[in-house]
XYZ file of C-alpha atoms in Angstrom:
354
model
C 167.466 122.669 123.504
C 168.005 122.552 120.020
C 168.673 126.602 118.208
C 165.985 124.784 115.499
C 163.764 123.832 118.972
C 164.574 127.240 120.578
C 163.660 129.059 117.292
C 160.416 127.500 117.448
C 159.179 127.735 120.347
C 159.912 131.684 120.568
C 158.150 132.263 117.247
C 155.414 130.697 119.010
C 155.337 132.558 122.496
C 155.989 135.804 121.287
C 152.886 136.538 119.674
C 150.664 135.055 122.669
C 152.850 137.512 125.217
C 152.054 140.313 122.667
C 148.380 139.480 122.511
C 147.582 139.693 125.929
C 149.066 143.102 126.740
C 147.273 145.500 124.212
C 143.846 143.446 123.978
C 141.723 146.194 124.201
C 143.747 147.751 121.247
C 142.644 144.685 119.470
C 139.288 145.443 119.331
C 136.937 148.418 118.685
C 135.340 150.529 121.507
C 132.271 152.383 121.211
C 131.468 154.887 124.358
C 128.304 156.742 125.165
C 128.713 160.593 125.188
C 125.719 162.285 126.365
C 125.330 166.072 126.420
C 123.900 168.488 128.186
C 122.756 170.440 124.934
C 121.064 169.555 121.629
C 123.604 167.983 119.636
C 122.187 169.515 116.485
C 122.490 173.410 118.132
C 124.816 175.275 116.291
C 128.341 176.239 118.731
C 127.442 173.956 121.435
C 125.737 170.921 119.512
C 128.390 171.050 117.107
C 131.174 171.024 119.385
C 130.567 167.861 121.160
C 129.831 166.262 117.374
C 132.872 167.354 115.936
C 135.353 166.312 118.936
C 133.029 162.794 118.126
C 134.065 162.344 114.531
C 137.527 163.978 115.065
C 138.472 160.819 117.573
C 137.088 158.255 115.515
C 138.930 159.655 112.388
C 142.311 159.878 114.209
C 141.559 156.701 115.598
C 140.920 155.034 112.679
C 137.589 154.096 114.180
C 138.885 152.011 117.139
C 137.383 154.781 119.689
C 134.154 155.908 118.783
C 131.235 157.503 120.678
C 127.478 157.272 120.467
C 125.993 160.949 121.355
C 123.140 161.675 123.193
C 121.468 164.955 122.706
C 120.034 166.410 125.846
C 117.964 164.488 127.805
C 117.879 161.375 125.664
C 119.806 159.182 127.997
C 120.774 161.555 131.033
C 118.758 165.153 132.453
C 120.596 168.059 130.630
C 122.150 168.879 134.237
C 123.331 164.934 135.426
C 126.032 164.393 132.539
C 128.647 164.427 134.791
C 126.783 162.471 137.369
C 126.405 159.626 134.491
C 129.461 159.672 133.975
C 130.856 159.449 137.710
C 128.451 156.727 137.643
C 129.840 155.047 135.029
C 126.012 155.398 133.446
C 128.362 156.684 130.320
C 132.005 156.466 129.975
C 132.467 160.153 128.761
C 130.118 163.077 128.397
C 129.913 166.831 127.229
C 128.485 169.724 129.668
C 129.797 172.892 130.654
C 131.480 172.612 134.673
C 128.964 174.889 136.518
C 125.781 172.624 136.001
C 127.717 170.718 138.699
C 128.105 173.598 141.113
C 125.729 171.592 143.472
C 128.994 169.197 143.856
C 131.189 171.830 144.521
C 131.149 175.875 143.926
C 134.385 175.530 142.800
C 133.374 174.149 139.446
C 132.154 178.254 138.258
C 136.145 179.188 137.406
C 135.749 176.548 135.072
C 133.140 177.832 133.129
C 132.554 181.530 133.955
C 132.359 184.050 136.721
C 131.182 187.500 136.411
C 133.534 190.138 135.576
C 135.881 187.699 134.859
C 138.274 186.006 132.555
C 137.531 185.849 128.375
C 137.599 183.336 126.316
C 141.676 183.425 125.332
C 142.424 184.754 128.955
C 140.902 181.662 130.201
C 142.675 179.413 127.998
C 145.926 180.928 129.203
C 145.195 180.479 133.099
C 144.373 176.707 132.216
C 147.118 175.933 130.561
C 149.885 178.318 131.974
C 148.507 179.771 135.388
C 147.807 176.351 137.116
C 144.464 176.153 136.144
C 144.096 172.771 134.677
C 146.257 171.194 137.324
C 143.135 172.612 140.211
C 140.751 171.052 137.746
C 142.169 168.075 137.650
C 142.516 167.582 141.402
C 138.828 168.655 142.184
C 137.490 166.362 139.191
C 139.753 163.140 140.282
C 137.931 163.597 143.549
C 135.202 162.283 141.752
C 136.726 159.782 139.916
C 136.389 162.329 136.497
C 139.015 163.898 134.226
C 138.402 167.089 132.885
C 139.242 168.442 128.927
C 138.618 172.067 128.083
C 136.516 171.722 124.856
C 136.203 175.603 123.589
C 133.960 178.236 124.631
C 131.172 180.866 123.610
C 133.209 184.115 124.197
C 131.693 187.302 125.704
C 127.865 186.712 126.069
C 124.552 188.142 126.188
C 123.279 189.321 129.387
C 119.844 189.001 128.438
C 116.498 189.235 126.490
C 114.096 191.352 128.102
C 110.344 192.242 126.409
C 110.728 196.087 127.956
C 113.787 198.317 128.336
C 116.031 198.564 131.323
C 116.678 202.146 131.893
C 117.361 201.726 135.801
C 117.469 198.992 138.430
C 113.937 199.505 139.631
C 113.224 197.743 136.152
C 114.824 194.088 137.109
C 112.881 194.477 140.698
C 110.558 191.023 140.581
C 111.138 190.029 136.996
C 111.389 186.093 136.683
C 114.514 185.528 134.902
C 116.091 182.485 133.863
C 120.280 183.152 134.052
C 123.292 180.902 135.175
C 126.038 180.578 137.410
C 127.157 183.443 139.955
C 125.459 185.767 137.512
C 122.095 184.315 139.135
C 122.736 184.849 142.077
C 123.738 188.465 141.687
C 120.613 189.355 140.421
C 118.893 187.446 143.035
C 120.474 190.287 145.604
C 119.122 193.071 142.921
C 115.541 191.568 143.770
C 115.088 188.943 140.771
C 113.875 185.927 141.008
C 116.423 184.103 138.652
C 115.560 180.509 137.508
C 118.402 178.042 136.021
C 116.883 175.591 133.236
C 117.881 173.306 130.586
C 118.542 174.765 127.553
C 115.351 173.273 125.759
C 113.052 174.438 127.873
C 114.151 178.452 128.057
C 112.440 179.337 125.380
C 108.918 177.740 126.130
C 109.170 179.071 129.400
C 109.789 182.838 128.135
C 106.919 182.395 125.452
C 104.556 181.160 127.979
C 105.295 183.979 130.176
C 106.742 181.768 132.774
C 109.885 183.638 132.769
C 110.030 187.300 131.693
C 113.141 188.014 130.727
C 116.161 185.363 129.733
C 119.563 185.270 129.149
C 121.217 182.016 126.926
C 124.221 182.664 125.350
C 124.564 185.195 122.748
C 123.287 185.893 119.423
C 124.010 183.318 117.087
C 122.308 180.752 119.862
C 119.907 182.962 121.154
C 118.488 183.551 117.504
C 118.801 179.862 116.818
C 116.538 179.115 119.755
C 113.910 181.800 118.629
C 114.823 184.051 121.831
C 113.879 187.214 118.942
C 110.501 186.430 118.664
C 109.731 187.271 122.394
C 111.557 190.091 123.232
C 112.936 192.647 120.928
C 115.589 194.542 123.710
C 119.136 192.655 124.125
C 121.589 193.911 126.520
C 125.131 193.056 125.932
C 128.071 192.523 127.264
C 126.845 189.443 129.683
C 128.649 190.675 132.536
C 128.293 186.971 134.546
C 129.802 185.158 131.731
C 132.689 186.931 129.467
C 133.509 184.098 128.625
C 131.694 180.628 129.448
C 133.507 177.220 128.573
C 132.806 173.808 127.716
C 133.807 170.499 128.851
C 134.379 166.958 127.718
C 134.630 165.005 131.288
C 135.431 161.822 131.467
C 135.067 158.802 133.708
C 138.764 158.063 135.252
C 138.840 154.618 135.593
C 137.167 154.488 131.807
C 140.273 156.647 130.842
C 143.027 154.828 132.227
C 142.331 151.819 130.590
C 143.083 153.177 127.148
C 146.321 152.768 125.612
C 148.418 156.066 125.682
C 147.546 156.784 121.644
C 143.712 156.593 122.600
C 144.383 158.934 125.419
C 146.283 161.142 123.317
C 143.957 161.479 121.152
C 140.913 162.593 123.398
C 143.035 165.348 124.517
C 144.041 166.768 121.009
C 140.348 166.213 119.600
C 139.188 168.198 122.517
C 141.429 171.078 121.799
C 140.547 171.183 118.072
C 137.489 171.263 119.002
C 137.976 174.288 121.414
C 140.228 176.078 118.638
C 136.900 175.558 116.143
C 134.228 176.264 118.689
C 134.967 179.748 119.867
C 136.117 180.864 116.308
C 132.666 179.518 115.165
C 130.840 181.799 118.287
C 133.115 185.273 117.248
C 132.223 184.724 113.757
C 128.522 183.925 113.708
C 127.948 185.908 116.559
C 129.202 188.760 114.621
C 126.690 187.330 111.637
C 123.515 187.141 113.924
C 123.661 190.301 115.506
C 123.253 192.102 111.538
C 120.724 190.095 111.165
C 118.910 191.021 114.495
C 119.819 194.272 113.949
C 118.238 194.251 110.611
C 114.855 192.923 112.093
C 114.499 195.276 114.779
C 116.290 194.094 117.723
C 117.810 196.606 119.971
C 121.014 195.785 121.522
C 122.143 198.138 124.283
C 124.268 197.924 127.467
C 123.322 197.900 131.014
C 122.643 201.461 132.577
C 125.221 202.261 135.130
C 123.399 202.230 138.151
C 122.713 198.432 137.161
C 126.437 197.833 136.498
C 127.253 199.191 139.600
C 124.908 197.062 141.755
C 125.941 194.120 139.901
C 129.776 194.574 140.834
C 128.278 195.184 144.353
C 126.402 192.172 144.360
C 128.992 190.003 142.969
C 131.221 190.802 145.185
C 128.982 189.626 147.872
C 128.669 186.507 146.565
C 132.058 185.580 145.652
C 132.788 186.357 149.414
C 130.272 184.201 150.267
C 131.316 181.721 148.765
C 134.627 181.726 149.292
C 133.465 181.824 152.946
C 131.789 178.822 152.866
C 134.002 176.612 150.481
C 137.836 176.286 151.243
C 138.126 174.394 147.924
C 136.489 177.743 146.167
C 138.926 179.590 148.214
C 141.658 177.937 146.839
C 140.575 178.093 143.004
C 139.690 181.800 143.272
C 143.004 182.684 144.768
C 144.567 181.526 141.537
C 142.013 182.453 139.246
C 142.317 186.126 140.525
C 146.137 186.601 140.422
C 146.157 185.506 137.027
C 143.288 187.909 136.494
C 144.856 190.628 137.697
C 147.736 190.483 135.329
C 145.366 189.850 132.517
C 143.923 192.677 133.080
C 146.658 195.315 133.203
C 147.942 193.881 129.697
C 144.349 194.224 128.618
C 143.933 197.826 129.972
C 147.175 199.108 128.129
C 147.356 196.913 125.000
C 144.170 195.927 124.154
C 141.732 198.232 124.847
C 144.302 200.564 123.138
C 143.486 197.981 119.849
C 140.110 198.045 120.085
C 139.930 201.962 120.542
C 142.245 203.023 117.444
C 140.192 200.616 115.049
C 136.701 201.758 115.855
């Protein structure tokens, strides 16, 4: 062959070879992102809409997502079961709607008496945490991105003081997670739903006393003009995190950039989110305060039939779920350490500035 032939002919295959290996970078690619909240809610609305634009913007709009608020194309509590499916390609929740799959899934979002906000953070990314997420998820064909959470939170609106356990004896009470299942040993009838519906539900009189997240939400979703008694701190969810799950196979076929940049739009997002919860929190409590609301803590016999409780159930179970077992194990040593720094440093902080 000729070099003029040669010359030619490469200038010609060259391009076809590079076509056909990045073709879905040659194209845009829109994803639907349902979420288990209102997208419009302040803290967890806002989260899911600002990883959104923060991917498309750092993609230069070649990954985008359509969001669905809750319950416009998936139930509130089947995000992650659309997007198993493949119903979506990537969704928003928080990891304990899908106890149901496995139990395992409450370290990822909250257990009572355990980890904040930061201390969570540091398990995931230093203590091994992410790595038992991501083995329990791929089960399911998901991958898992820690998108922020709402820090300490309420335990719960009430409509009549607390002053001893015989108060919580038959109230209907909607509450979360482990937490529910505490009080269900402490004689309440505890009731998990969708974020939309709590507050009907507690105006109607269907529930009597509820517990959502914490003030800035909780005032948001009218919680205030039911019940005027707030107890605080939520002592089933220091901290309670939020997800942005998505499908595996969906995932893999990105190029590395696209992956890259679901990661790091997730962690902005988590940086934003709980800074947005500590400071409006701190905001809508004044406010409360101002109109009336009493905030108060938990009497102690309550506290201490709570830690009774919950220690019941997390035997339970970690009884009945080896996989639970497993996450616990870590979840605890890590807690454990967190703790003692906490006791002596912190708590030190906290004490000299008040």
């Amino acid at each position: 062959m000729k070099r003029r032939d040669f010359l030619k002919a490469g200038a010609v295959a060259a391009p076809a070879s590079l076509l056909a290996a990045p073709a879905i970078a040659q194209g845009k690619i829109e994803w639907k992102l349902p979420t288990s909240f209102p997208a419009k809610a302040p803290g967890v609305g806002t989260n899911v809409t600002a990883f959104a634009d923060r991917v498309a913007a750092m993609s230069d709009g070649q990954l985008t997502f359509k969001v669905y608020s809750s319950g416009e194309l998936v139930p509130p509590f089947g995000v992650e079961d659309a997007v198993e499916q493949g119903t979506a390609e990537i969704g928003h929740s928080t990891p304990y709607y899908a106890a149901s799959k496995n139990t395992a899934m409450h370290f990822f979002s909250a257990v009572p008496f355990g980890m904040t906000a930061v201390e969570t953070t540091a398990w995931l990314r230093y203590g091994g945490g992410q790595d038992l997420w991501d083995s329990l998820y791929e089960e399911r064909g998901l991958k898992p991105f820690y998108s922020g959470s709402s820090g300490v939170q309420a335990a719960g609106w009430f409509k009549n003081p607390v002053e001893s356990l015989n108060d919580l004896a038959g109230l209907n009470m909607r509450i979360a997670g482990l937490g529910g299942e505490a009080m269900r040993k402490l004689g309440v009838n505890a009731v998990l739903l969708p974020p939309p519906e709590i507050f009907p539900a507690f105006q109607s009189g269907a529930i009597d006393a509820a517990e959502w997240v914490g003030p800035m939400l909780d005032q948001a979703f009218g919680l205030q003009k039911v019940a005027s008694y707030c107890y605080v701190p939520a002592f089933h969810e220091p901290s309670a995190a939020l997800e942005i799950v998505v499908n595996k196979e969906a995932y893999d076929s990105l190029p590395a950039n696209l992956q890259a940049i679901i990661a790091y739009a997730a962690e902005a997002a988590s940086v934003e989110t709980t800074a947005q919860f500590d400071y409006y929190n701190a905001v809508a409590m004044k406010k409360l305060k101002e109109d009336g609301v009493t905030f108060a803590n938990f009497p102690d016999d309550v506290l201490a039939a709570l830690k009774t409780a919950v220690a019941e159930v997390m035997a339970e179970n970690a009884a009945a779920n080896p996989k639970f077992a497993e996450v616990q194990k870590s979840y605890e040593a890590f807690l454990e350490l967190a703790k003692d720094y906490a006791a002596l440093v912190k708590a030190t902080t906290f004490t000299q500035r008040m």
